[in-house]
Amino acid sequence: MFEQRNGILFIGGCSSLDLAASFGTPLYVMDETVIRENCRSYLAAFAAYPAAEVLYASKACMNRSICRIIEEEGLSLDVVSGGELHTALAVGYPPQRIYFHGSNKTLAEMEYALEAGIGCFVVDSGRELNLLSGLASRRGRAARLLLRVTPGIEAHTHEFIRTGQLDSKFGFPLATGQAMEAVEQALRLPFLELAGVHCHIGSQILDTEPFVLAAEVMLDFLAQVRAKTGSALTVLDLGGGLGIHYVDEDDPPTIAAYAASIVAKVREKTEALGLPTPRLLVEPGRSIVGEAGVTLYSVGTIKEIPGVRTYLSVDGGMGDNPRHALYGSRYRALLANKAGFAPRMRVTVAGRHCESGDILIRNLELPAAAEGDILAVLATGAYNYSMSSNYNRFPRPAMVLVGGGRAELIVRRETYADLEALDLVPDRLGAGRPTALPAAGEE
Ligand code: LLP
């Protein structure tokens, strides 16, 4: 996806300097080819399994164009909110291929999803079971669902993105018997069609073992369900979580290796337990879009504190990428206009938000940097745009889709007008008289 021509970084065949000049910085750049290749790798990796379905976890990066690409590639979709669902429906995503997750769905969201005819709910609590049963009864049509189970597996990843352990806000714990109770409740309630079970053990997982373990635990559970209730549930959804390459130390399994390890375990275990071959679902987010993304920033202030540290400030920060501030996540980066130049300095890349914690990268080796250079931070395609904010009222960056030397805007840059568009001023405060605006405000 990257190329270097005369010291200039090219992404998807486009000069990153031209992209920065045409679309401004900060800029999210997404390489379409990489996204499509990852989708195809997932489909190919599970092709040998009799019934597999790959869902894109849209929380990783969602907008109308990304959604179109995912749909064209034939993946199904995981949404967790009315907003994600709405975006999918807005571009004609087939509702039968949409799965609705979320740990506290509102009644309005559930009604919206039922009305839209989505294929399946992933139910997270007894409250949701009752709500769904009630709504489906009123419509006179059964709702299809999976139950989210917490299998009690501790994946070795950051505490905030670990979700499979017993002490979690998500799902029905296996260990306490609540998962079995939920199955029984779902089988008892009218107008519910319980298809199977789901788990998601965490994110940015860099080996296959936790996934294999999850498959094992979940299949044991399906066997217990059959023994206790006589029902053979047919869907096993193992969630997402495959990690990507952020920094040199990250060595994630390939998509093929990940799939092969799961498929082998599912085959072996179903045979041992005498279970029918389940329909197997996975829900990758990060590993579809993460490495397809690069964020371009302009370098501003460079502050050297002799003997302490050099801060290199860029024109974005935690507003467009909160991941270092939140999880201590690490990234690689380079100067897009000095690609391949020898390292000359070690810097801490800081954003321009009013917080000391607004750091993007610590201890980055760079060639001699100067104001106006373009810094390219790599592997920012997942959970950057989707977790962005307007903190300090900075407008959010644009997103451009590149591929084969073509660049197209898919999210336009926010303007100051966008920032105030939702504000309302009660009459008693008066409208205020706008100060004469300078002709070209910096937006
Ligand atoms: N399925 C479920 C039910 C999930 O909760 C998630 C992610 C996924 C699939 C997709 O996981 P992935 O393949 O992307 O690892 N904001 C955090 C990541 C939170 C992940 C939440 N759930 C970050 O920036 O690292």
Coordinates of C-alpha atoms and ligand atoms in Angstrom, one line a residue:
M1 CA 0.0 0.0 0.0
F2 CA 2.9 2.3 0.6
E3 CA 5.5 3.4 -1.8
Q4 CA 8.3 5.9 -1.5
R5 CA 9.2 8.0 -4.6
N6 CA 12.0 10.5 -4.2
G7 CA 11.5 10.8 -0.5
I8 CA 7.7 11.2 -0.8
L9 CA 5.3 8.8 0.7
F10 CA 2.6 7.5 -1.7
I11 CA -0.5 5.8 -0.4
G12 CA -2.8 3.9 -2.8
G13 CA -0.8 5.4 -5.7
C14 CA -1.4 9.0 -4.5
S15 CA 1.3 11.4 -3.3
S16 CA 0.6 12.0 0.4
L17 CA 1.8 15.6 -0.1
D18 CA -0.7 16.2 -2.9
L19 CA -3.4 14.7 -0.6
A20 CA -2.5 17.0 2.2
A21 CA -2.4 20.0 -0.1
S22 CA -5.7 19.2 -1.8
F23 CA -7.7 18.1 1.2
G24 CA -5.9 19.8 4.1
T25 CA -4.7 18.3 7.3
P26 CA -5.4 16.5 9.5
L27 CA -6.6 14.1 7.0
Y28 CA -7.8 10.4 7.3
V29 CA -6.6 8.5 4.2
M30 CA -8.2 5.1 3.6
D31 CA -6.7 2.7 1.0
E32 CA -9.7 1.0 -0.7
T33 CA -7.6 -1.9 -2.0
V34 CA -6.4 -2.9 1.5
I35 CA -10.0 -2.9 2.8
R36 CA -11.2 -5.0 -0.1
E37 CA -8.2 -7.4 0.2
N38 CA -8.9 -7.9 3.9
C39 CA -12.5 -8.7 3.2
R40 CA -11.5 -11.2 0.6
S41 CA -8.9 -12.8 2.8
Y42 CA -11.6 -13.4 5.5
L43 CA -14.1 -14.9 3.0
A44 CA -11.4 -17.1 1.4
A45 CA -10.1 -18.1 4.8
F46 CA -13.5 -19.5 5.9
A47 CA -14.5 -20.7 2.4
A48 CA -13.6 -24.3 3.2
Y49 CA -16.0 -24.4 6.2
P50 CA -19.4 -25.5 5.2
A51 CA -21.4 -22.5 6.6
A52 CA -19.4 -19.5 7.7
E53 CA -20.5 -15.8 7.7
V54 CA -18.1 -12.9 8.1
L55 CA -19.6 -9.7 9.7
Y56 CA -17.8 -6.4 9.5
A57 CA -17.9 -4.8 13.0
S58 CA -18.9 -1.3 11.8
K59 CA -17.9 0.4 15.0
A60 CA -14.3 0.2 13.8
C61 CA -15.0 2.7 11.0
M62 CA -18.4 3.5 9.7
N63 CA -19.6 5.9 7.0
R64 CA -21.7 5.5 3.9
S65 CA -18.8 4.8 1.5
I66 CA -17.0 2.3 3.8
C67 CA -20.4 0.6 4.2
R68 CA -20.8 0.4 0.4
I69 CA -17.4 -1.3 0.0
I70 CA -18.2 -3.8 2.8
E71 CA -21.5 -4.6 1.2
E72 CA -20.0 -5.0 -2.3
E73 CA -17.5 -7.4 -0.8
G74 CA -20.4 -9.6 0.4
L75 CA -19.8 -9.3 4.2
S76 CA -22.6 -9.1 6.7
L77 CA -22.7 -6.2 9.1
D78 CA -22.5 -5.8 12.9
V79 CA -24.1 -2.6 14.2
V80 CA -24.4 -1.5 17.8
S81 CA -26.6 1.5 17.6
G82 CA -29.5 3.1 15.8
G83 CA -26.9 5.4 14.2
E84 CA -24.8 2.6 12.7
L85 CA -28.0 0.9 11.6
H86 CA -29.3 4.0 10.0
T87 CA -26.1 4.5 8.0
A88 CA -26.3 1.0 6.7
L89 CA -29.9 1.3 5.7
A90 CA -29.2 4.7 4.1
V91 CA -26.9 3.0 1.6
G92 CA -29.2 0.0 1.0
Y93 CA -27.4 -2.6 3.1
P94 CA -29.7 -5.7 3.0
P95 CA -31.3 -5.7 6.4
Q96 CA -31.2 -9.5 6.6
R97 CA -27.5 -9.3 6.6
I98 CA -27.4 -6.9 9.6
Y99 CA -26.8 -8.1 13.2
F100 CA -27.8 -5.7 16.0
H101 CA -25.4 -5.8 19.0
G102 CA -25.1 -3.6 22.0
S103 CA -25.2 -4.0 25.8
N104 CA -28.1 -1.6 26.5
K105 CA -30.3 -1.2 23.4
T106 CA -33.1 1.3 23.8
L107 CA -36.7 0.4 23.0
A108 CA -36.7 2.9 20.2
E109 CA -33.6 1.3 18.6
M110 CA -35.1 -2.2 18.9
E111 CA -38.3 -1.0 17.3
Y112 CA -36.3 0.7 14.5
A113 CA -34.4 -2.5 13.9
L114 CA -37.5 -4.7 13.8
E115 CA -39.2 -2.2 11.5
A116 CA -36.2 -2.3 9.2
G117 CA -36.4 -6.1 9.1
I118 CA -32.8 -6.8 10.3
G119 CA -31.7 -10.4 10.3
C120 CA -30.7 -11.0 13.9
F121 CA -30.4 -9.4 17.3
V122 CA -27.5 -10.2 19.6
V123 CA -29.2 -10.1 23.0
D124 CA -27.2 -9.0 26.0
S125 CA -29.6 -9.1 29.0
G126 CA -32.8 -10.5 30.4
R127 CA -34.3 -7.0 29.9
E128 CA -33.6 -7.1 26.2
L129 CA -35.1 -10.6 25.9
N130 CA -38.3 -9.5 27.4
L131 CA -38.4 -6.3 25.4
L132 CA -37.7 -8.2 22.1
S133 CA -40.3 -10.8 22.9
G134 CA -42.9 -8.1 23.6
L135 CA -42.1 -6.1 20.5
A136 CA -42.1 -9.2 18.3
S137 CA -45.4 -10.5 19.8
R138 CA -47.0 -7.1 19.0
R139 CA -45.8 -7.4 15.4
G140 CA -46.9 -11.0 15.2
R141 CA -43.6 -12.1 13.7
A142 CA -40.8 -14.0 15.5
A143 CA -37.5 -12.2 16.0
R144 CA -34.3 -14.1 15.4
L145 CA -31.6 -13.8 18.0
L146 CA -28.2 -14.9 19.4
L147 CA -27.4 -14.7 23.1
R148 CA -24.2 -12.9 24.1
V149 CA -22.3 -15.1 26.5
T150 CA -19.2 -14.2 28.6
P151 CA -17.1 -17.3 28.4
G152 CA -14.7 -16.3 31.2
I153 CA -11.6 -16.0 29.0
E154 CA -9.0 -13.4 29.8
A155 CA -7.4 -12.3 26.5
H156 CA -4.0 -10.6 26.9
T157 CA -5.0 -7.2 25.8
H158 CA -5.7 -3.8 27.4
E159 CA -8.1 -4.0 30.2
F160 CA -10.5 -1.5 28.6
I161 CA -10.8 -3.6 25.4
R162 CA -11.0 -7.0 27.1
T163 CA -14.6 -8.3 27.3
G164 CA -14.7 -12.0 27.7
Q165 CA -14.0 -12.2 31.4
L166 CA -16.6 -12.9 34.1
D167 CA -16.5 -9.4 35.5
S168 CA -17.8 -7.6 32.5
K169 CA -20.8 -5.4 31.6
F170 CA -21.4 -7.5 28.5
G171 CA -23.5 -10.6 28.1
F172 CA -24.6 -13.5 30.2
P173 CA -21.8 -15.2 32.3
L174 CA -21.3 -18.9 31.8
A175 CA -19.7 -19.4 35.1
T176 CA -22.7 -18.3 37.2
G177 CA -25.3 -20.3 35.3
Q178 CA -26.9 -17.0 34.0
A179 CA -26.1 -18.0 30.4
M180 CA -28.1 -21.3 30.7
E181 CA -30.9 -19.4 32.4
A182 CA -31.0 -17.0 29.5
V183 CA -31.2 -19.8 27.0
E184 CA -34.1 -21.3 28.9
Q185 CA -35.8 -17.9 29.1
A186 CA -35.3 -17.3 25.4
L187 CA -36.8 -20.8 24.6
R188 CA -39.7 -20.1 26.8
L189 CA -40.6 -16.6 25.6
P190 CA -43.0 -16.3 22.7
F191 CA -42.0 -14.9 19.3
L192 CA -38.3 -15.5 19.8
E193 CA -36.3 -17.7 17.6
L194 CA -33.1 -18.5 19.4
A195 CA -30.5 -19.4 16.7
G196 CA -27.4 -19.6 18.8
V197 CA -24.8 -18.0 20.9
H198 CA -22.2 -15.2 20.6
C199 CA -19.1 -14.2 22.4
H200 CA -16.4 -11.5 21.9
I201 CA -13.4 -11.9 24.1
G202 CA -11.5 -8.7 23.4
S203 CA -9.7 -6.8 20.7
Q204 CA -6.2 -6.4 19.3
I205 CA -5.5 -10.0 20.2
L206 CA -2.1 -11.2 18.8
D207 CA -2.3 -14.9 19.0
T208 CA -4.8 -17.6 18.0
E209 CA -5.0 -19.4 21.4
P210 CA -7.7 -17.3 23.1
F211 CA -10.0 -17.7 20.1
V212 CA -9.5 -21.5 20.0
L213 CA -10.2 -21.6 23.7
A214 CA -13.3 -19.5 23.3
A215 CA -14.5 -21.8 20.5
E216 CA -14.0 -24.8 22.9
V217 CA -15.8 -23.2 25.8
M218 CA -18.7 -22.1 23.7
L219 CA -19.1 -25.5 22.0
D220 CA -19.1 -27.2 25.5
F221 CA -21.9 -24.8 26.3
L222 CA -23.9 -25.7 23.2
A223 CA -23.5 -29.4 24.3
Q224 CA -24.8 -28.5 27.8
V225 CA -27.7 -26.6 26.2
R226 CA -28.6 -29.6 24.1
A227 CA -28.4 -31.9 27.1
K228 CA -30.5 -29.7 29.4
T229 CA -33.1 -28.4 26.9
G230 CA -33.0 -30.8 24.0
S231 CA -32.4 -27.8 21.7
A232 CA -29.6 -27.9 19.2
L233 CA -28.6 -24.3 18.6
T234 CA -27.0 -23.9 15.2
V235 CA -25.1 -20.6 15.3
L236 CA -21.8 -20.0 16.9
D237 CA -20.6 -16.4 16.7
L238 CA -17.1 -15.9 18.0
G239 CA -17.0 -12.1 17.7
G240 CA -14.0 -10.1 16.4
G241 CA -10.7 -9.3 18.0
L242 CA -7.9 -10.3 15.6
G243 CA -5.0 -7.8 16.1
I244 CA -3.1 -5.8 13.6
H245 CA 0.4 -4.5 13.1
Y246 CA 0.8 -1.1 14.8
V247 CA 4.4 -1.2 15.8
D248 CA 7.3 -3.5 14.9
E249 CA 6.8 -5.8 17.9
D250 CA 3.2 -6.6 16.9
D251 CA 3.2 -9.9 15.1
P252 CA -0.5 -10.8 14.6
P253 CA -1.5 -14.2 13.0
T254 CA -2.6 -13.9 9.4
I255 CA -6.3 -13.9 8.7
A256 CA -5.8 -17.4 7.2
A257 CA -4.0 -18.7 10.3
Y258 CA -6.6 -17.3 12.6
A259 CA -9.4 -18.9 10.6
A260 CA -7.7 -22.2 10.2
S261 CA -7.1 -22.5 14.0
I262 CA -10.7 -21.8 14.8
V263 CA -12.1 -24.0 12.0
A264 CA -9.9 -26.9 13.2
K265 CA -11.0 -26.6 16.7
V266 CA -14.7 -26.3 15.8
R267 CA -14.4 -29.4 13.6
E268 CA -12.6 -31.5 16.2
K269 CA -14.8 -30.4 19.1
T270 CA -18.2 -30.8 17.3
E271 CA -17.2 -34.3 16.3
A272 CA -16.1 -35.2 19.9
L273 CA -19.3 -33.8 21.3
G274 CA -21.5 -35.3 18.6
L275 CA -22.9 -31.9 17.8
P276 CA -24.2 -30.8 14.4
T277 CA -21.8 -28.6 12.5
P278 CA -22.7 -25.1 13.6
R279 CA -23.0 -22.0 11.3
L280 CA -19.8 -20.1 12.2
L281 CA -19.7 -16.3 12.4
V282 CA -16.9 -14.0 13.1
E283 CA -17.0 -10.2 13.4
P284 CA -13.7 -8.5 12.5
G285 CA -13.5 -4.7 12.7
R286 CA -9.9 -3.6 13.2
S287 CA -8.4 -6.3 11.0
I288 CA -10.5 -5.1 8.1
V289 CA -9.9 -1.4 8.2
G290 CA -7.0 -0.7 10.6
E291 CA -4.0 -1.1 8.4
A292 CA -5.9 0.6 5.5
G293 CA -5.8 3.9 7.3
V294 CA -3.1 6.6 7.5
T295 CA -3.6 10.0 9.2
L296 CA -1.7 13.0 7.7
Y297 CA -0.8 15.9 9.9
S298 CA 1.1 19.1 9.5
V299 CA 3.9 19.7 11.8
G300 CA 3.7 23.0 13.8
T301 CA 5.6 23.9 16.9
I302 CA 8.7 21.9 17.8
K303 CA 9.7 22.5 21.4
E304 CA 13.0 21.1 22.6
I305 CA 13.5 20.9 26.4
P306 CA 17.3 20.3 26.6
G307 CA 18.1 17.1 28.3
V308 CA 14.4 16.2 28.7
R309 CA 12.4 15.8 25.6
T310 CA 11.4 17.3 22.2
Y311 CA 7.7 17.8 21.6
L312 CA 6.7 17.9 18.0
S313 CA 3.2 19.3 17.8
V314 CA 0.8 18.4 15.0
D315 CA -2.5 20.0 13.9
G316 CA -4.7 17.2 15.3
G317 CA -4.4 14.9 18.4
M318 CA -6.7 13.2 20.8
G319 CA -9.8 14.6 18.9
D320 CA -9.0 12.6 15.8
N321 CA -7.2 9.7 17.6
P322 CA -7.9 9.3 21.4
R323 CA -6.3 5.8 21.4
H324 CA -2.9 6.7 23.0
A325 CA -4.6 8.8 25.6
L326 CA -7.2 6.1 26.4
Y327 CA -5.2 2.9 26.1
G328 CA -1.6 3.9 25.7
S329 CA -1.7 2.6 22.2
R330 CA 1.4 2.8 20.1
Y331 CA 1.8 3.8 16.5
R332 CA 4.5 4.1 13.9
A333 CA 4.9 7.3 11.8
L334 CA 7.2 8.9 9.3
L335 CA 7.7 12.3 7.7
A336 CA 5.8 11.9 4.4
N337 CA 8.0 14.5 2.7
K338 CA 11.3 12.9 4.1
A339 CA 10.5 9.3 3.6
G340 CA 13.5 7.1 3.9
F341 CA 15.7 9.9 5.3
A342 CA 18.0 8.8 8.2
P343 CA 16.7 9.4 11.7
R344 CA 18.1 12.5 13.3
M345 CA 15.9 13.2 16.3
R346 CA 13.7 11.5 18.8
V347 CA 10.4 13.3 19.5
T348 CA 7.2 12.9 21.4
V349 CA 4.3 13.7 19.0
A350 CA 1.8 15.9 20.7
G351 CA -1.7 17.1 19.6
R352 CA -3.0 20.6 20.0
H353 CA -5.7 19.9 22.5
C354 CA -5.6 21.5 25.9
E355 CA -4.4 18.5 27.9
S356 CA -0.9 17.1 28.7
G357 CA -2.3 13.6 27.9
D358 CA -2.9 14.7 24.3
I359 CA 0.0 12.6 23.0
L360 CA -0.1 10.5 19.8
I361 CA 3.3 8.8 19.9
R362 CA 6.1 8.7 22.4
N363 CA 9.8 8.4 21.5
L364 CA 9.5 8.5 17.7
E365 CA 12.6 8.5 15.7
L366 CA 12.4 11.0 12.8
P367 CA 14.7 12.7 10.3
A368 CA 15.4 16.4 11.1
A369 CA 11.9 17.7 11.3
A370 CA 10.7 21.3 10.6
E371 CA 7.5 23.2 10.7
G372 CA 5.3 22.4 7.6
D373 CA 6.5 18.8 7.3
I374 CA 3.8 16.2 6.9
L375 CA 3.7 13.5 9.5
A376 CA 2.0 10.3 8.4
V377 CA 0.8 8.1 11.3
L378 CA 0.2 4.5 10.1
A379 CA -2.6 2.0 10.8
T380 CA -5.1 4.5 12.0
G381 CA -8.1 3.1 10.0
A382 CA -9.8 1.5 13.0
Y383 CA -11.3 3.3 16.0
N384 CA -9.8 6.7 15.1
Y385 CA -12.5 8.4 13.0
S386 CA -15.2 6.4 14.8
M387 CA -14.0 7.6 18.2
S388 CA -13.2 11.2 17.2
S389 CA -14.6 14.1 19.1
N390 CA -14.9 17.9 18.8
Y391 CA -13.0 18.5 22.1
N392 CA -11.8 22.1 22.2
R393 CA -14.2 22.7 19.2
F394 CA -11.7 21.6 16.7
P395 CA -13.6 20.6 13.5
R396 CA -13.2 16.9 12.7
P397 CA -10.9 16.0 9.8
A398 CA -12.0 14.9 6.3
M399 CA -11.6 11.3 5.1
V400 CA -10.3 10.5 1.6
L401 CA -10.5 7.2 -0.1
V402 CA -7.5 6.3 -2.3
G403 CA -6.7 3.5 -4.7
G404 CA -5.0 3.2 -8.0
G405 CA -3.8 6.8 -7.9
R406 CA -7.3 8.1 -7.5
A407 CA -8.4 10.1 -4.4
E408 CA -12.0 10.8 -3.5
L409 CA -13.4 12.6 -0.5
I410 CA -15.8 10.4 1.5
V411 CA -16.2 12.5 4.6
R412 CA -15.9 16.2 4.2
R413 CA -14.0 18.3 6.7
E414 CA -16.2 19.8 9.4
T415 CA -16.5 23.6 9.3
Y416 CA -17.0 26.1 12.1
A417 CA -20.6 26.4 10.8
D418 CA -21.0 22.6 11.5
L419 CA -19.8 23.2 15.0
E420 CA -22.5 25.7 15.8
A421 CA -25.2 24.1 13.7
L422 CA -26.8 22.2 16.6
D423 CA -26.6 25.0 19.2
L424 CA -29.8 26.7 20.3
V425 CA -30.0 29.9 22.2
P426 CA -33.0 30.5 24.4
D427 CA -34.7 33.8 23.7
R428 CA -33.9 35.1 27.2
L429 CA -30.2 35.0 26.3
G430 CA -30.7 37.0 23.2
A431 CA -29.2 35.9 19.9
G432 CA -26.1 38.1 20.3
R433 CA -24.8 40.1 17.4
P434 CA -22.2 38.2 15.4
T435 CA -18.9 39.9 15.5
A436 CA -17.9 40.8 11.9
L437 CA -16.3 37.6 10.7
P438 CA -12.9 37.7 9.0
A439 CA -13.2 36.8 5.4
A440 CA -11.4 33.5 5.7
G441 CA -11.7 31.9 9.1
E442 CA -9.4 29.0 9.6
E443 CA -11.5 25.9 9.2
Ligands
LLP1 N1 -17.8 -7.8 17.9 C1 -18.1 -7.3 19.1 C2 -19.3 -7.7 19.9 C3 -17.3 -6.2 19.6 O1 -17.6 -5.7 20.8 C4 -16.2 -5.8 18.8 C5 -15.3 -4.7 19.3 C6 -15.9 -6.4 17.6 C7 -16.8 -7.4 17.2 C8 -14.8 -6.0 16.7 O2 -13.6 -6.2 17.3 P1 -12.2 -6.0 16.5 O3 -12.2 -7.0 15.4 O4 -12.2 -4.6 15.9 O5 -11.2 -6.2 17.5 N2 -12.0 1.2 20.9 C9 -11.1 0.1 21.1 C10 -11.6 -1.2 20.6 C11 -13.0 -1.6 21.2 C12 -13.5 -2.8 20.5 C13 -14.9 -3.0 21.0 N3 -15.6 -4.1 20.4 C14 -9.8 0.5 20.5 O6 -9.6 1.5 19.9 O7 -8.9 -0.3 20.5

